[in-house]
mmCIF file of C-alpha atoms and ligand atoms in Angstrom:
data_model
loop_
_atom_site.group_PDB
_atom_site.id
_atom_site.type_symbol
_atom_site.label_atom_id
_atom_site.label_comp_id
_atom_site.label_asym_id
_atom_site.label_seq_id
_atom_site.Cartn_x
_atom_site.Cartn_y
_atom_site.Cartn_z
ATOM 1 C CA UNK Y 7 87.264 97.780 110.224
ATOM 2 C CA UNK Y 8 90.464 96.992 112.020
ATOM 3 C CA UNK Y 9 93.670 98.747 111.009
ATOM 4 C CA UNK Y 10 96.540 96.272 110.888
ATOM 5 C CA UNK Y 11 100.227 96.280 110.005
ATOM 6 C CA UNK Y 12 102.412 93.532 108.597
ATOM 7 C CA UNK Y 13 105.188 92.214 110.836
ATOM 8 C CA UNK Y 14 107.784 89.714 109.608
ATOM 9 C CA UNK Y 15 108.627 88.204 112.983
ATOM 10 C CA UNK Y 16 111.688 88.522 115.194
ATOM 11 C CA UNK Y 17 114.049 89.268 112.302
ATOM 12 C CA UNK Y 18 111.967 92.271 111.228
ATOM 13 C CA UNK Y 19 113.789 95.569 111.963
ATOM 14 C CA UNK Y 20 110.335 97.141 112.330
ATOM 15 C CA UNK Y 21 109.607 95.912 115.838
ATOM 16 C CA UNK Y 22 106.245 95.381 117.514
ATOM 17 C CA UNK Y 23 107.118 98.179 119.926
ATOM 18 C CA UNK Y 24 107.459 100.608 117.014
ATOM 19 C CA UNK Y 25 104.277 99.397 115.350
ATOM 20 C CA UNK Y 26 102.367 99.910 118.575
ATOM 21 C CA UNK Y 27 103.145 103.626 118.442
ATOM 22 C CA UNK Y 28 101.403 104.180 115.112
ATOM 23 C CA UNK Y 29 98.096 105.837 115.991
ATOM 24 C CA UNK Y 30 95.084 103.666 115.192
ATOM 25 C CA UNK Y 31 96.922 100.427 114.457
ATOM 26 C CA UNK Y 32 95.575 97.617 116.628
ATOM 27 C CA UNK Y 33 96.285 94.456 114.709
ATOM 28 C CA UNK Y 34 99.221 92.490 113.380
ATOM 29 C CA UNK Y 35 99.404 90.546 110.157
ATOM 30 C CA UNK Y 36 102.073 87.890 110.334
ATOM 31 C CA UNK Y 37 102.988 84.257 109.707
ATOM 32 C CA UNK Y 38 105.250 81.469 110.856
ATOM 33 C CA UNK Y 39 108.266 81.662 108.624
ATOM 34 C CA UNK Y 40 110.360 78.642 109.550
ATOM 35 C CA UNK Y 41 108.058 75.822 108.542
ATOM 36 C CA UNK Y 42 108.684 74.391 105.058
ATOM 37 C CA UNK Y 43 105.870 75.038 102.570
ATOM 38 C CA UNK Y 44 103.423 72.138 102.644
ATOM 39 C CA UNK Y 45 103.896 71.116 106.264
ATOM 40 C CA UNK Y 46 101.193 71.663 108.877
ATOM 41 C CA UNK Y 47 101.697 74.472 111.399
ATOM 42 C CA UNK Y 48 101.715 73.120 114.945
ATOM 43 C CA UNK Y 49 99.210 74.657 117.350
ATOM 44 C CA UNK Y 50 101.942 75.444 119.934
ATOM 45 C CA UNK Y 51 103.915 77.546 117.455
ATOM 46 C CA UNK Y 52 100.829 79.540 116.530
ATOM 47 C CA UNK Y 53 100.065 80.223 120.193
ATOM 48 C CA UNK Y 54 103.670 81.269 120.784
ATOM 49 C CA UNK Y 55 103.405 83.848 117.973
ATOM 50 C CA UNK Y 56 100.046 85.086 119.199
ATOM 51 C CA UNK Y 57 101.257 85.525 122.778
ATOM 52 C CA UNK Y 58 104.408 87.362 121.741
ATOM 53 C CA UNK Y 59 102.265 89.857 119.821
ATOM 54 C CA UNK Y 60 99.799 90.250 122.661
ATOM 55 C CA UNK Y 61 102.624 91.036 125.077
ATOM 56 C CA UNK Y 62 103.370 94.142 123.025
ATOM 57 C CA UNK Y 63 99.773 95.369 123.330
ATOM 58 C CA UNK Y 64 98.731 94.341 119.829
ATOM 59 C CA UNK Y 65 96.666 91.442 118.501
ATOM 60 C CA UNK Y 66 97.440 88.853 115.835
ATOM 61 C CA UNK Y 67 94.505 89.321 113.453
ATOM 62 C CA UNK Y 68 95.410 87.945 110.035
ATOM 63 C CA UNK Y 69 97.785 85.266 108.809
ATOM 64 C CA UNK Y 70 99.563 86.349 105.639
ATOM 65 C CA UNK Y 71 100.220 83.851 104.263
ATOM 66 C CA UNK Y 72 99.713 80.169 104.638
ATOM 67 C CA UNK Y 73 101.556 79.362 101.403
ATOM 68 C CA UNK Y 74 100.193 76.855 98.898
ATOM 69 C CA UNK Y 75 102.644 74.155 97.802
ATOM 70 C CA UNK Y 76 103.508 74.062 94.079
ATOM 71 C CA UNK Y 77 102.231 70.449 93.872
ATOM 72 C CA UNK Y 78 98.758 71.806 94.652
ATOM 73 C CA UNK Y 79 99.055 74.440 91.922
ATOM 74 C CA UNK Y 80 100.410 71.957 89.376
ATOM 75 C CA UNK Y 81 97.926 69.307 90.510
ATOM 76 C CA UNK Y 82 100.362 66.453 90.918
ATOM 77 C CA UNK Y 83 102.918 64.906 93.269
ATOM 78 C CA UNK Y 84 101.805 65.020 96.860
ATOM 79 C CA UNK Y 85 98.932 67.464 96.478
ATOM 80 C CA UNK Y 86 96.487 65.454 98.580
ATOM 81 C CA UNK Y 87 98.923 65.249 101.459
ATOM 82 C CA UNK Y 88 99.691 68.994 101.261
ATOM 83 C CA UNK Y 89 95.982 69.840 101.137
ATOM 84 C CA UNK Y 90 95.416 67.692 104.203
ATOM 85 C CA UNK Y 91 98.254 69.533 105.969
ATOM 86 C CA UNK Y 92 96.744 72.856 104.900
ATOM 87 C CA UNK Y 93 93.456 71.856 106.525
ATOM 88 C CA UNK Y 94 95.291 70.868 109.717
ATOM 89 C CA UNK Y 95 96.905 74.315 109.757
ATOM 90 C CA UNK Y 96 93.493 75.966 109.400
ATOM 91 C CA UNK Y 97 92.115 73.901 112.271
ATOM 92 C CA UNK Y 98 95.077 74.851 114.468
ATOM 93 C CA UNK Y 99 94.772 78.531 113.560
ATOM 94 C CA UNK Y 100 91.065 78.511 114.369
ATOM 95 C CA UNK Y 101 91.750 76.860 117.705
ATOM 96 C CA UNK Y 102 94.135 79.718 118.480
ATOM 97 C CA UNK Y 103 91.419 82.270 117.647
ATOM 98 C CA UNK Y 104 92.480 83.304 114.125
ATOM 99 C CA UNK Y 105 89.611 83.971 111.717
ATOM 100 C CA UNK Y 106 91.253 85.265 108.531
ATOM 101 C CA UNK Y 107 93.921 83.700 106.307
ATOM 102 C CA UNK Y 108 95.494 85.271 103.240
ATOM 103 C CA UNK Y 109 97.120 83.142 100.517
ATOM 104 C CA UNK Y 110 97.795 83.279 96.805
ATOM 105 C CA UNK Y 111 97.702 80.930 93.852
ATOM 106 C CA UNK Y 112 100.495 82.441 91.753
ATOM 107 C CA UNK Y 113 102.743 79.832 90.128
ATOM 108 C CA UNK Y 114 106.360 79.955 91.416
ATOM 109 C CA UNK Y 115 106.697 83.704 91.852
ATOM 110 C CA UNK Y 116 104.816 85.882 94.269
ATOM 111 C CA UNK Y 117 104.971 89.642 93.672
ATOM 112 C CA UNK Y 118 107.512 90.628 91.064
ATOM 113 C CA UNK Y 119 109.352 93.869 90.373
ATOM 114 C CA UNK Y 120 112.203 94.954 88.087
ATOM 115 C CA UNK Y 121 113.851 97.342 90.565
ATOM 116 C CA UNK Y 122 113.574 97.303 94.341
ATOM 117 C CA UNK Y 123 115.019 100.745 95.055
ATOM 118 C CA UNK Y 124 114.248 103.056 92.149
ATOM 119 C CA UNK Y 125 114.915 106.674 93.053
ATOM 120 C CA UNK Y 126 111.859 108.906 92.718
ATOM 121 C CA UNK Y 127 112.213 112.678 92.047
ATOM 122 C CA UNK Y 128 111.790 113.487 95.770
ATOM 123 C CA UNK Y 129 114.781 111.292 96.678
ATOM 124 C CA UNK Y 130 112.749 108.427 98.140
ATOM 125 C CA UNK Y 131 113.181 104.879 96.844
ATOM 126 C CA UNK Y 132 110.366 102.741 95.513
ATOM 127 C CA UNK Y 133 109.721 99.383 93.924
ATOM 128 C CA UNK Y 134 108.939 99.602 90.253
ATOM 129 C CA UNK Y 135 107.997 97.297 87.390
ATOM 130 C CA UNK Y 136 109.238 98.074 83.912
ATOM 131 C CA UNK Y 137 108.025 95.757 81.201
ATOM 132 C CA UNK Y 138 111.212 95.997 79.066
ATOM 133 C CA UNK Y 139 113.402 95.098 82.035
ATOM 134 C CA UNK Y 140 111.256 92.152 83.132
ATOM 135 C CA UNK Y 141 111.251 90.804 79.580
ATOM 136 C CA UNK Y 142 115.046 90.565 79.778
ATOM 137 C CA UNK Y 143 115.076 88.872 83.190
ATOM 138 C CA UNK Y 144 115.741 85.144 83.174
ATOM 139 C CA UNK Y 145 114.658 83.132 86.209
ATOM 140 C CA UNK Y 146 117.024 80.337 85.205
ATOM 141 C CA UNK Y 147 120.258 82.255 85.704
ATOM 142 C CA UNK Y 148 119.884 82.027 89.471
ATOM 143 C CA UNK Y 149 120.859 85.659 90.012
ATOM 144 C CA UNK Y 150 117.436 87.250 90.179
ATOM 145 C CA UNK Y 151 116.562 89.164 93.283
ATOM 146 C CA UNK Y 152 112.811 89.546 93.563
ATOM 147 C CA UNK Y 153 110.831 90.660 96.587
ATOM 148 C CA UNK Y 154 108.503 87.659 96.722
ATOM 149 C CA UNK Y 155 111.180 85.226 95.701
ATOM 150 C CA UNK Y 156 111.591 81.867 97.394
ATOM 151 C CA UNK Y 157 115.382 81.694 97.342
ATOM 152 C CA UNK Y 158 115.388 78.033 98.376
ATOM 153 C CA UNK Y 159 115.052 76.889 94.751
ATOM 154 C CA UNK Y 160 118.220 75.501 93.195
ATOM 155 C CA UNK Y 161 118.881 76.270 89.538
ATOM 156 C CA UNK Y 162 117.918 72.711 88.588
ATOM 157 C CA UNK Y 163 114.862 72.772 90.833
ATOM 158 C CA UNK Y 164 113.694 75.953 89.142
ATOM 159 C CA UNK Y 165 114.324 74.504 85.689
ATOM 160 C CA UNK Y 166 112.285 71.395 86.503
ATOM 161 C CA UNK Y 167 109.449 73.456 87.961
ATOM 162 C CA UNK Y 168 109.261 75.792 84.970
ATOM 163 C CA UNK Y 169 109.326 72.789 82.653
ATOM 164 C CA UNK Y 170 106.395 71.308 84.570
ATOM 165 C CA UNK Y 171 104.445 74.572 84.247
ATOM 166 C CA UNK Y 172 105.085 74.679 80.498
ATOM 167 C CA UNK Y 173 102.414 71.958 80.247
ATOM 168 C CA UNK Y 174 99.923 73.758 82.498
ATOM 169 C CA UNK Y 175 97.403 76.051 80.875
ATOM 170 C CA UNK Y 176 95.287 78.696 82.585
ATOM 171 C CA UNK Y 177 92.348 76.266 82.497
ATOM 172 C CA UNK Y 178 94.474 73.623 84.244
ATOM 173 C CA UNK Y 179 95.333 76.158 86.921
ATOM 174 C CA UNK Y 180 91.618 76.955 87.392
ATOM 175 C CA UNK Y 181 90.899 73.242 87.789
ATOM 176 C CA UNK Y 182 93.683 72.830 90.323
ATOM 177 C CA UNK Y 183 92.425 75.841 92.243
ATOM 178 C CA UNK Y 184 88.924 74.353 92.321
ATOM 179 C CA UNK Y 185 90.288 71.025 93.552
ATOM 180 C CA UNK Y 186 92.034 72.912 96.393
ATOM 181 C CA UNK Y 187 88.982 75.039 97.284
ATOM 182 C CA UNK Y 188 86.589 72.076 97.295
ATOM 183 C CA UNK Y 189 88.618 70.504 100.069
ATOM 184 C CA UNK Y 190 89.907 73.508 101.988
ATOM 185 C CA UNK Y 191 86.838 75.766 102.101
ATOM 186 C CA UNK Y 192 84.765 72.947 103.558
ATOM 187 C CA UNK Y 193 87.135 72.931 106.523
ATOM 188 C CA UNK Y 194 87.297 76.743 106.628
ATOM 189 C CA UNK Y 195 83.487 76.803 106.947
ATOM 190 C CA UNK Y 196 83.581 74.206 109.678
ATOM 191 C CA UNK Y 197 86.162 76.096 111.779
ATOM 192 C CA UNK Y 198 84.987 79.584 110.711
ATOM 193 C CA UNK Y 199 88.191 80.864 109.150
ATOM 194 C CA UNK Y 200 87.660 83.286 106.287
ATOM 195 C CA UNK Y 201 89.997 82.458 103.425
ATOM 196 C CA UNK Y 202 91.147 85.503 101.444
ATOM 197 C CA UNK Y 203 92.971 84.914 98.165
ATOM 198 C CA UNK Y 204 95.451 87.599 97.171
ATOM 199 C CA UNK Y 205 95.270 88.679 93.527
ATOM 200 C CA UNK Y 206 98.206 88.168 91.205
ATOM 201 C CA UNK Y 207 100.819 90.881 91.341
ATOM 202 C CA UNK Y 208 101.216 92.071 88.666
ATOM 203 C CA UNK Y 209 97.906 90.896 87.212
ATOM 204 C CA UNK Y 210 99.324 89.350 84.036
ATOM 205 C CA UNK Y 211 101.416 86.303 83.151
ATOM 206 C CA UNK Y 212 105.156 86.567 83.763
ATOM 207 C CA UNK Y 213 108.045 84.410 82.516
ATOM 208 C CA UNK Y 214 105.519 82.393 80.496
ATOM 209 C CA UNK Y 215 103.685 81.266 83.652
ATOM 210 C CA UNK Y 216 99.885 81.391 83.827
ATOM 211 C CA UNK Y 217 98.176 83.820 86.228
ATOM 212 C CA UNK Y 218 94.422 83.859 86.787
ATOM 213 C CA UNK Y 219 93.371 86.188 89.634
ATOM 214 C CA UNK Y 220 93.836 89.222 87.453
ATOM 215 C CA UNK Y 221 90.598 91.095 86.787
ATOM 216 C CA UNK Y 222 86.934 91.456 87.776
ATOM 217 C CA UNK Y 223 85.625 88.697 85.511
ATOM 218 C CA UNK Y 224 88.171 86.250 86.880
ATOM 219 C CA UNK Y 225 87.480 87.299 90.471
ATOM 220 C CA UNK Y 226 83.790 86.590 89.802
ATOM 221 C CA UNK Y 227 84.683 83.213 88.356
ATOM 222 C CA UNK Y 228 86.848 82.511 91.410
ATOM 223 C CA UNK Y 229 84.058 83.391 93.851
ATOM 224 C CA UNK Y 230 81.669 81.067 92.011
ATOM 225 C CA UNK Y 231 84.092 78.152 92.155
ATOM 226 C CA UNK Y 232 82.968 77.719 95.729
ATOM 227 C CA UNK Y 233 80.090 79.948 96.640
ATOM 228 C CA UNK Y 234 80.648 80.604 100.319
ATOM 229 C CA UNK Y 235 81.472 83.623 102.394
ATOM 230 C CA UNK Y 236 84.509 81.648 103.583
ATOM 231 C CA UNK Y 237 85.855 81.656 100.037
ATOM 232 C CA UNK Y 238 86.819 85.308 99.900
ATOM 233 C CA UNK Y 239 89.306 87.908 98.812
ATOM 234 C CA UNK Y 240 92.233 89.983 99.910
ATOM 235 C CA UNK Y 241 91.493 92.972 97.724
ATOM 236 C CA UNK Y 242 94.889 94.464 96.962
ATOM 237 C CA UNK Y 243 94.453 97.851 95.301
ATOM 238 C CA UNK Y 244 98.065 98.045 94.186
ATOM 239 C CA UNK Y 245 98.124 94.594 92.581
ATOM 240 C CA UNK Y 246 94.961 94.791 90.501
ATOM 241 C CA UNK Y 247 95.172 98.573 90.158
ATOM 242 C CA UNK Y 248 98.216 98.599 87.862
ATOM 243 C CA UNK Y 249 95.983 97.562 85.000
ATOM 244 C CA UNK Y 250 93.915 100.419 83.592
ATOM 245 C CA UNK Y 251 91.082 97.963 82.918
ATOM 246 C CA UNK Y 252 90.647 97.203 86.615
ATOM 247 C CA UNK Y 253 88.361 99.491 88.590
ATOM 248 C CA UNK Y 254 89.096 98.859 92.278
ATOM 249 C CA UNK Y 255 86.243 101.028 93.557
ATOM 250 C CA UNK Y 256 83.749 99.092 91.421
ATOM 251 C CA UNK Y 257 85.146 95.787 92.721
ATOM 252 C CA UNK Y 258 84.662 96.883 96.344
ATOM 253 C CA UNK Y 259 80.999 97.723 95.665
ATOM 254 C CA UNK Y 260 80.580 94.488 93.685
ATOM 255 C CA UNK Y 261 81.804 91.938 96.226
ATOM 256 C CA UNK Y 262 81.098 93.463 99.654
ATOM 257 C CA UNK Y 263 80.439 90.187 101.472
ATOM 258 C CA UNK Y 264 83.443 88.450 100.048
ATOM 259 C CA UNK Y 265 86.238 90.926 100.822
ATOM 260 C CA UNK Y 266 87.760 90.060 104.191
ATOM 261 C CA UNK Y 267 91.104 91.764 103.985
ATOM 262 C CA UNK Y 268 92.028 95.013 102.228
ATOM 263 C CA UNK Y 269 95.539 95.939 101.128
ATOM 264 C CA UNK Y 270 95.499 99.639 100.379
ATOM 265 C CA UNK Y 271 98.297 101.320 98.458
ATOM 266 C CA UNK Y 272 98.731 103.589 95.489
ATOM 267 C CA UNK Y 273 100.560 102.962 92.221
ATOM 268 C CA UNK Y 274 101.479 105.174 89.327
ATOM 269 C CA UNK Y 275 100.854 103.574 85.972
ATOM 270 C CA UNK Y 276 103.769 104.513 83.703
ATOM 271 C CA UNK Y 277 103.031 102.301 80.669
ATOM 272 C CA UNK Y 278 100.861 99.468 79.367
ATOM 273 C CA UNK Y 279 102.554 96.994 81.705
ATOM 274 C CA UNK Y 280 104.779 99.294 83.754
ATOM 275 C CA UNK Y 281 104.274 101.060 87.057
ATOM 276 C CA UNK Y 282 105.903 102.643 90.075
ATOM 277 C CA UNK Y 283 104.803 102.169 93.657
ATOM 278 C CA UNK Y 284 103.949 105.581 95.049
ATOM 279 C CA UNK Y 285 103.045 107.195 98.360
ATOM 280 C CA UNK Y 286 99.513 106.371 99.541
ATOM 281 C CA UNK Y 287 98.028 109.833 98.952
ATOM 282 C CA UNK Y 288 95.667 109.905 95.949
ATOM 283 C CA UNK Y 289 97.474 112.634 94.052
ATOM 284 C CA UNK Y 290 100.758 110.692 94.210
ATOM 285 C CA UNK Y 291 99.520 107.866 91.997
ATOM 286 C CA UNK Y 292 96.856 106.652 89.602
ATOM 287 C CA UNK Y 293 94.367 105.400 92.211
ATOM 288 C CA UNK Y 294 91.858 107.478 94.138
ATOM 289 C CA UNK Y 295 92.463 106.290 97.681
ATOM 290 C CA UNK Y 296 89.643 108.477 99.018
ATOM 291 C CA UNK Y 297 87.120 106.696 96.785
ATOM 292 C CA UNK Y 298 88.564 103.333 97.781
ATOM 293 C CA UNK Y 299 88.271 104.049 101.513
ATOM 294 C CA UNK Y 300 84.795 105.511 101.015
ATOM 295 C CA UNK Y 301 83.682 102.386 99.142
ATOM 296 C CA UNK Y 302 84.766 100.230 102.082
ATOM 297 C CA UNK Y 303 82.943 102.523 104.458
ATOM 298 C CA UNK Y 304 79.809 102.636 102.276
ATOM 299 C CA UNK Y 305 79.673 98.847 102.110
ATOM 300 C CA UNK Y 306 79.962 98.496 105.882
ATOM 301 C CA UNK Y 307 83.356 96.803 105.712
ATOM 302 C CA UNK Y 308 84.067 94.959 108.964
ATOM 303 C CA UNK Y 309 87.254 93.203 107.931
ATOM 304 C CA UNK Y 310 90.936 93.994 108.221
ATOM 305 C CA UNK Y 311 92.805 96.744 106.398
ATOM 306 C CA UNK Y 312 96.533 97.200 106.119
ATOM 307 C CA UNK Y 313 98.519 99.938 104.478
ATOM 308 C CA UNK Y 314 100.461 98.047 101.895
ATOM 309 C CA UNK Y 315 103.971 98.729 100.687
ATOM 310 C CA UNK Y 316 105.751 101.941 101.450
ATOM 311 C CA UNK Y 317 108.664 103.717 99.841
ATOM 312 C CA UNK Y 318 111.955 104.012 101.692
ATOM 313 C CA UNK Y 319 112.062 107.535 103.086
ATOM 314 C CA UNK Y 320 114.112 109.518 105.614
ATOM 315 C CA UNK Y 321 117.164 107.309 105.049
ATOM 316 C CA UNK Y 322 115.491 104.141 106.274
ATOM 317 C CA UNK Y 323 116.922 100.863 105.044
ATOM 318 C CA UNK Y 324 115.337 97.435 105.316
ATOM 319 C CA UNK Y 325 113.033 94.991 103.609
ATOM 320 C CA UNK Y 326 111.929 96.467 100.254
ATOM 321 C CA UNK Y 327 108.377 97.783 100.524
ATOM 322 C CA UNK Y 328 108.167 97.046 104.226
ATOM 323 C CA UNK Y 329 109.912 99.839 106.084
ATOM 324 C CA UNK Y 330 108.253 101.607 108.991
ATOM 325 C CA UNK Y 331 107.898 105.256 108.038
ATOM 326 C CA UNK Y 332 106.024 105.328 104.765
ATOM 327 C CA UNK Y 333 103.700 102.482 105.762
ATOM 328 C CA UNK Y 334 102.961 104.294 109.024
ATOM 329 C CA UNK Y 335 102.091 107.423 107.030
ATOM 330 C CA UNK Y 336 99.812 105.217 104.935
ATOM 331 C CA UNK Y 337 98.020 103.847 107.990
ATOM 332 C CA UNK Y 338 97.447 107.313 109.406
ATOM 333 C CA UNK Y 339 96.263 108.663 106.042
ATOM 334 C CA UNK Y 340 93.777 105.806 105.582
ATOM 335 C CA UNK Y 341 92.545 106.225 109.151
ATOM 336 C CA UNK Y 342 92.124 109.943 108.506
ATOM 337 C CA UNK Y 343 90.060 109.332 105.390
ATOM 338 C CA UNK Y 344 87.948 106.775 107.258
ATOM 339 C CA UNK Y 345 87.282 109.176 110.126
ATOM 340 C CA UNK Y 346 86.313 111.950 107.713
ATOM 341 C CA UNK Y 347 83.883 109.755 105.755
ATOM 342 C CA UNK Y 348 82.475 108.350 108.962
ATOM 343 C CA UNK Y 349 81.867 111.725 110.584
ATOM 344 C CA UNK Y 350 80.427 113.251 107.432
ATOM 345 C CA UNK Y 351 77.934 110.418 107.105
ATOM 346 C CA UNK Y 352 77.044 110.262 110.754
ATOM 347 C CA UNK Y 353 76.763 113.905 111.686
HETATM 348 C C1 DNO P 8 103.470 91.564 98.976
HETATM 349 C C2 DNO P 8 102.352 90.787 99.464
HETATM 350 C C3 DNO P 8 102.301 89.386 98.893
HETATM 351 C C4 DNO P 8 101.245 88.614 99.613
HETATM 352 C C5 DNO P 8 101.034 87.236 99.102
HETATM 353 C C6 DNO P 8 99.836 86.619 99.755
HETATM 354 O O1 DNO P 8 103.789 92.552 99.502
HETATM 355 O O2 DNO P 8 101.170 91.456 99.257
HETATM 356 O O3 DNO P 8 103.537 88.784 99.068
HETATM 357 O O4 DNO P 8 101.594 88.507 100.962
HETATM 358 O O5 DNO P 8 100.883 87.207 97.750
HETATM 359 O O6 DNO P 8 99.916 85.246 99.687
#
């Protein structure tokens, strides 16, 4: 496995120089952020990003994400053009040496939380999701502040988009996903880029929008939509793991060839559809991170791992979930577990 760390580009207060000092981190997960969703990424811009990262002694290993245009998810408008552009991006990424791309198929909203800086008993701040609060949130008021929020939507644009989705069922979304995969995975196979879909976070419908990458049965259905190693997963423990019905360890053993990218973080389930993000250590949350790391080791995982979100600790301020300190502790903890499992099995 390769231990990686997410970097949001030049505007990220967590610089490449700082990331380089985290023991055991060799790879960077990043993206090009100034190209409108749907357009193809030019080869030169990808190479520029790659070289900047290499200058700091690290390597660009995963693209997270190449976003999927809403027309592809709704199955109308310019979807064919956007799919063609997506394939051009994959070809350009492959030419630059990238072999893993993360994306998601969540309508309108990416990851969603009700509070971005909830104070935990130890004084640190974490992202949380409280069902009662989310039920009262209205995406049409224009004053929502969500972590995965595309703030470029106008109020009217959002209204029109939600209206469009009101006619799209889960089955429609499955069909639109299949339409996308049938065209994109063919190219991914050709250029040898492993596509890794990120599960829905949280793994249930929000604001009346359908969500489908939510549990083991649906992941199985997804993998069968296009049965190829290039049609794979980003297995995010914290996204799927907030539902008591999802067993992350079992999923790792079930789909070993299809997991290309692992997001590892812990969460504390606080209600049926409520949770807090917690420190990575097993006893801090509801997931057994030791068993998760061991499952990857047992299955001979050769892909990329990144510590996922961290709390804000030691007075750090910055992008919610993506500060330096707690994620760095996560990386070192995961590396420690990996080393222990490895040495116990090989000595
Ligand atoms: C949140 C991330 C997601 C993820 C996308 C992948 O922290 O895990 O925003 O990058 O869903 O497309």
